[in-house]
C-alpha cells in the first residue's frame, strides 16, 4: 500500500497490490483503498477499480466507472471494452446494443492483441444473440 501511495499511477505496483487483495478476498478493502486512500484518477487506478467492480459483479458501477474513464482518457480502448463487458454481463437485453457499440468503439482505439481477441469474442457472442 505504501508503495502505491508513493507512486499511485504505477500500473505494476497497482496490479501487485490488487492481486494481493484478491488473494485474501478483500475486495471491499481494495475498493476503499483505491477510491479514498490514494484519491488518484490515473488510468491505472481506474483500471484497478474496474477490475474490483468486475470481480464483485457490480456491473452498474463497472459501466459508470468506465464511462468516467472514457471522459478522462478517450483514447484508451480498455474503458470502452470494460463498459461493454458491464452491459453484456448485466444480462439485460436492452443493454446488449450498447455493449456492441462499446466493443466496436474499443476495437477502433488500438487495443492490445489480447484485448482485441476478447473484443472479438464478445462481438461474436452478440452476433449470435440477434
mmCIF file of C-alpha atoms in Angstrom:
data_model
loop_
_atom_site.group_PDB
_atom_site.id
_atom_site.type_symbol
_atom_site.label_atom_id
_atom_site.label_comp_id
_atom_site.label_asym_id
_atom_site.label_seq_id
_atom_site.Cartn_x
_atom_site.Cartn_y
_atom_site.Cartn_z
ATOM 1 C CA UNK A 1 0.000 0.000 0.000
ATOM 2 C CA UNK A 2 2.783 2.405 0.872
ATOM 3 C CA UNK A 3 4.460 1.872 -2.480
ATOM 4 C CA UNK A 4 1.213 2.584 -4.337
ATOM 5 C CA UNK A 5 0.658 5.681 -2.213
ATOM 6 C CA UNK A 6 4.080 6.955 -3.308
ATOM 7 C CA UNK A 7 3.504 6.088 -6.992
ATOM 8 C CA UNK A 8 -0.277 5.860 -7.468
ATOM 9 C CA UNK A 9 -0.147 5.796 -11.259
ATOM 10 C CA UNK A 10 2.340 2.887 -11.463
ATOM 11 C CA UNK A 11 0.384 0.038 -13.113
ATOM 12 C CA UNK A 12 2.727 -2.741 -11.933
ATOM 13 C CA UNK A 13 2.545 -1.663 -8.295
ATOM 14 C CA UNK A 14 -1.220 -1.366 -8.521
ATOM 15 C CA UNK A 15 -1.544 -4.772 -10.141
ATOM 16 C CA UNK A 16 0.618 -6.384 -7.452
ATOM 17 C CA UNK A 17 -1.447 -4.781 -4.693
ATOM 18 C CA UNK A 18 -4.752 -5.684 -6.332
ATOM 19 C CA UNK A 19 -3.595 -9.288 -6.730
ATOM 20 C CA UNK A 20 -2.791 -9.420 -3.002
ATOM 21 C CA UNK A 21 -6.204 -8.015 -2.112
ATOM 22 C CA UNK A 22 -7.921 -10.540 -4.386
ATOM 23 C CA UNK A 23 -5.966 -13.472 -2.927
ATOM 24 C CA UNK A 24 -7.268 -12.543 0.508
ATOM 25 C CA UNK A 25 -10.740 -11.795 -0.907
ATOM 26 C CA UNK A 26 -10.532 -8.268 0.500
ATOM 27 C CA UNK A 27 -12.367 -6.556 -2.335
ATOM 28 C CA UNK A 28 -14.101 -4.048 -0.072
ATOM 29 C CA UNK A 29 -10.741 -3.010 1.386
ATOM 30 C CA UNK A 30 -9.314 -2.756 -2.131
ATOM 31 C CA UNK A 31 -12.200 -0.557 -3.229
ATOM 32 C CA UNK A 32 -11.763 1.681 -0.198
ATOM 33 C CA UNK A 33 -8.024 1.974 -0.800
ATOM 34 C CA UNK A 34 -8.265 2.812 -4.492
ATOM 35 C CA UNK A 35 -11.131 5.297 -4.051
ATOM 36 C CA UNK A 36 -10.431 7.082 -0.794
ATOM 37 C CA UNK A 37 -6.876 6.401 0.272
ATOM 38 C CA UNK A 38 -4.920 7.294 -2.850
ATOM 39 C CA UNK A 39 -7.535 9.624 -4.400
ATOM 40 C CA UNK A 40 -5.994 9.191 -7.839
ATOM 41 C CA UNK A 41 -7.706 9.409 -11.229
ATOM 42 C CA UNK A 42 -4.903 7.967 -13.343
ATOM 43 C CA UNK A 43 -5.743 5.323 -15.927
ATOM 44 C CA UNK A 44 -4.151 2.529 -13.825
ATOM 45 C CA UNK A 45 -6.326 3.439 -10.831
ATOM 46 C CA UNK A 46 -9.485 3.429 -12.928
ATOM 47 C CA UNK A 47 -8.447 0.061 -14.361
ATOM 48 C CA UNK A 48 -7.833 -1.332 -10.857
ATOM 49 C CA UNK A 49 -11.237 -0.155 -9.681
ATOM 50 C CA UNK A 50 -12.829 -1.585 -12.828
ATOM 51 C CA UNK A 51 -11.261 -4.946 -12.012
ATOM 52 C CA UNK A 52 -12.669 -4.743 -8.483
ATOM 53 C CA UNK A 53 -16.211 -3.997 -9.714
ATOM 54 C CA UNK A 54 -15.965 -6.748 -12.330
ATOM 55 C CA UNK A 55 -14.870 -9.245 -9.668
ATOM 56 C CA UNK A 56 -17.629 -8.088 -7.302
ATOM 57 C CA UNK A 57 -20.125 -8.446 -10.209
ATOM 58 C CA UNK A 58 -21.167 -4.825 -9.700
ATOM 59 C CA UNK A 59 -21.777 -4.216 -13.385
ATOM 60 C CA UNK A 60 -23.591 -0.918 -12.836
ATOM 61 C CA UNK A 61 -20.502 0.550 -11.167
ATOM 62 C CA UNK A 62 -18.274 -1.004 -13.828
ATOM 63 C CA UNK A 63 -20.277 0.805 -16.521
ATOM 64 C CA UNK A 64 -20.300 4.085 -14.592
ATOM 65 C CA UNK A 65 -16.576 3.995 -13.885
ATOM 66 C CA UNK A 66 -15.771 3.011 -17.465
ATOM 67 C CA UNK A 67 -17.723 5.986 -18.767
ATOM 68 C CA UNK A 68 -15.742 8.259 -16.440
ATOM 69 C CA UNK A 69 -12.556 6.663 -17.744
ATOM 70 C CA UNK A 70 -13.654 7.391 -21.303
ATOM 71 C CA UNK A 71 -14.174 11.061 -20.463
ATOM 72 C CA UNK A 72 -10.715 11.311 -18.884
ATOM 73 C CA UNK A 73 -8.873 9.064 -21.349
ATOM 74 C CA UNK A 74 -10.881 8.958 -24.595
ATOM 75 C CA UNK A 75 -8.141 7.099 -26.492
ATOM 76 C CA UNK A 76 -7.915 4.137 -24.095
ATOM 77 C CA UNK A 77 -9.629 1.071 -25.547
ATOM 78 C CA UNK A 78 -9.874 -0.557 -22.094
ATOM 79 C CA UNK A 79 -12.567 1.792 -20.849
ATOM 80 C CA UNK A 80 -14.842 1.197 -23.846
ATOM 81 C CA UNK A 81 -14.230 -2.527 -23.538
ATOM 82 C CA UNK A 82 -14.995 -2.516 -19.801
ATOM 83 C CA UNK A 83 -18.239 -0.626 -20.371
ATOM 84 C CA UNK A 84 -19.190 -3.205 -22.988
ATOM 85 C CA UNK A 85 -18.429 -6.041 -20.573
ATOM 86 C CA UNK A 86 -20.580 -4.377 -17.910
ATOM 87 C CA UNK A 87 -23.520 -4.052 -20.294
ATOM 88 C CA UNK A 88 -23.056 -7.594 -21.629
ATOM 89 C CA UNK A 89 -22.835 -9.235 -18.200
ATOM 90 C CA UNK A 90 -25.775 -7.291 -16.809
ATOM 91 C CA UNK A 91 -27.884 -9.856 -18.690
ATOM 92 C CA UNK A 92 -30.288 -7.140 -19.787
ATOM 93 C CA UNK A 93 -31.344 -7.463 -23.430
ATOM 94 C CA UNK A 94 -31.941 -3.699 -23.507
ATOM 95 C CA UNK A 95 -28.227 -3.011 -22.928
ATOM 96 C CA UNK A 96 -26.842 -5.507 -25.438
ATOM 97 C CA UNK A 97 -26.928 -2.993 -28.325
ATOM 98 C CA UNK A 98 -24.907 -0.567 -26.185
ATOM 99 C CA UNK A 99 -22.455 -3.365 -25.340
ATOM 100 C CA UNK A 100 -21.938 -3.942 -29.066
ATOM 101 C CA UNK A 101 -21.322 -0.202 -29.629
ATOM 102 C CA UNK A 102 -18.733 -0.185 -26.844
ATOM 103 C CA UNK A 103 -16.878 -3.206 -28.219
ATOM 104 C CA UNK A 104 -16.788 -1.654 -31.682
ATOM 105 C CA UNK A 105 -15.508 1.630 -30.204
ATOM 106 C CA UNK A 106 -12.837 -0.283 -28.255
ATOM 107 C CA UNK A 107 -11.711 -2.056 -31.429
ATOM 108 C CA UNK A 108 -11.140 1.348 -33.053
ATOM 109 C CA UNK A 109 -8.864 2.603 -30.247
ATOM 110 C CA UNK A 110 -5.751 0.487 -30.964
ATOM 111 C CA UNK A 111 -6.373 -2.274 -28.403
ATOM 112 C CA UNK A 112 -3.613 -4.665 -27.413
ATOM 113 C CA UNK A 113 -3.664 -8.089 -29.079
ATOM 114 C CA UNK A 114 -5.215 -9.844 -26.037
ATOM 115 C CA UNK A 115 -7.851 -7.124 -25.709
ATOM 116 C CA UNK A 116 -8.615 -7.340 -29.432
ATOM 117 C CA UNK A 117 -9.152 -11.100 -29.032
ATOM 118 C CA UNK A 118 -11.566 -10.505 -26.127
ATOM 119 C CA UNK A 119 -13.436 -7.839 -28.097
ATOM 120 C CA UNK A 120 -13.956 -10.259 -30.980
ATOM 121 C CA UNK A 121 -15.124 -12.957 -28.577
ATOM 122 C CA UNK A 122 -17.850 -10.676 -27.202
ATOM 123 C CA UNK A 123 -18.825 -9.391 -30.653
ATOM 124 C CA UNK A 124 -19.234 -12.987 -31.866
ATOM 125 C CA UNK A 125 -21.457 -13.770 -28.870
ATOM 126 C CA UNK A 126 -23.537 -10.652 -29.508
ATOM 127 C CA UNK A 127 -23.893 -11.564 -33.182
ATOM 128 C CA UNK A 128 -25.331 -14.948 -32.217
ATOM 129 C CA UNK A 129 -27.890 -13.291 -29.898
ATOM 130 C CA UNK A 130 -29.545 -11.443 -32.781
#
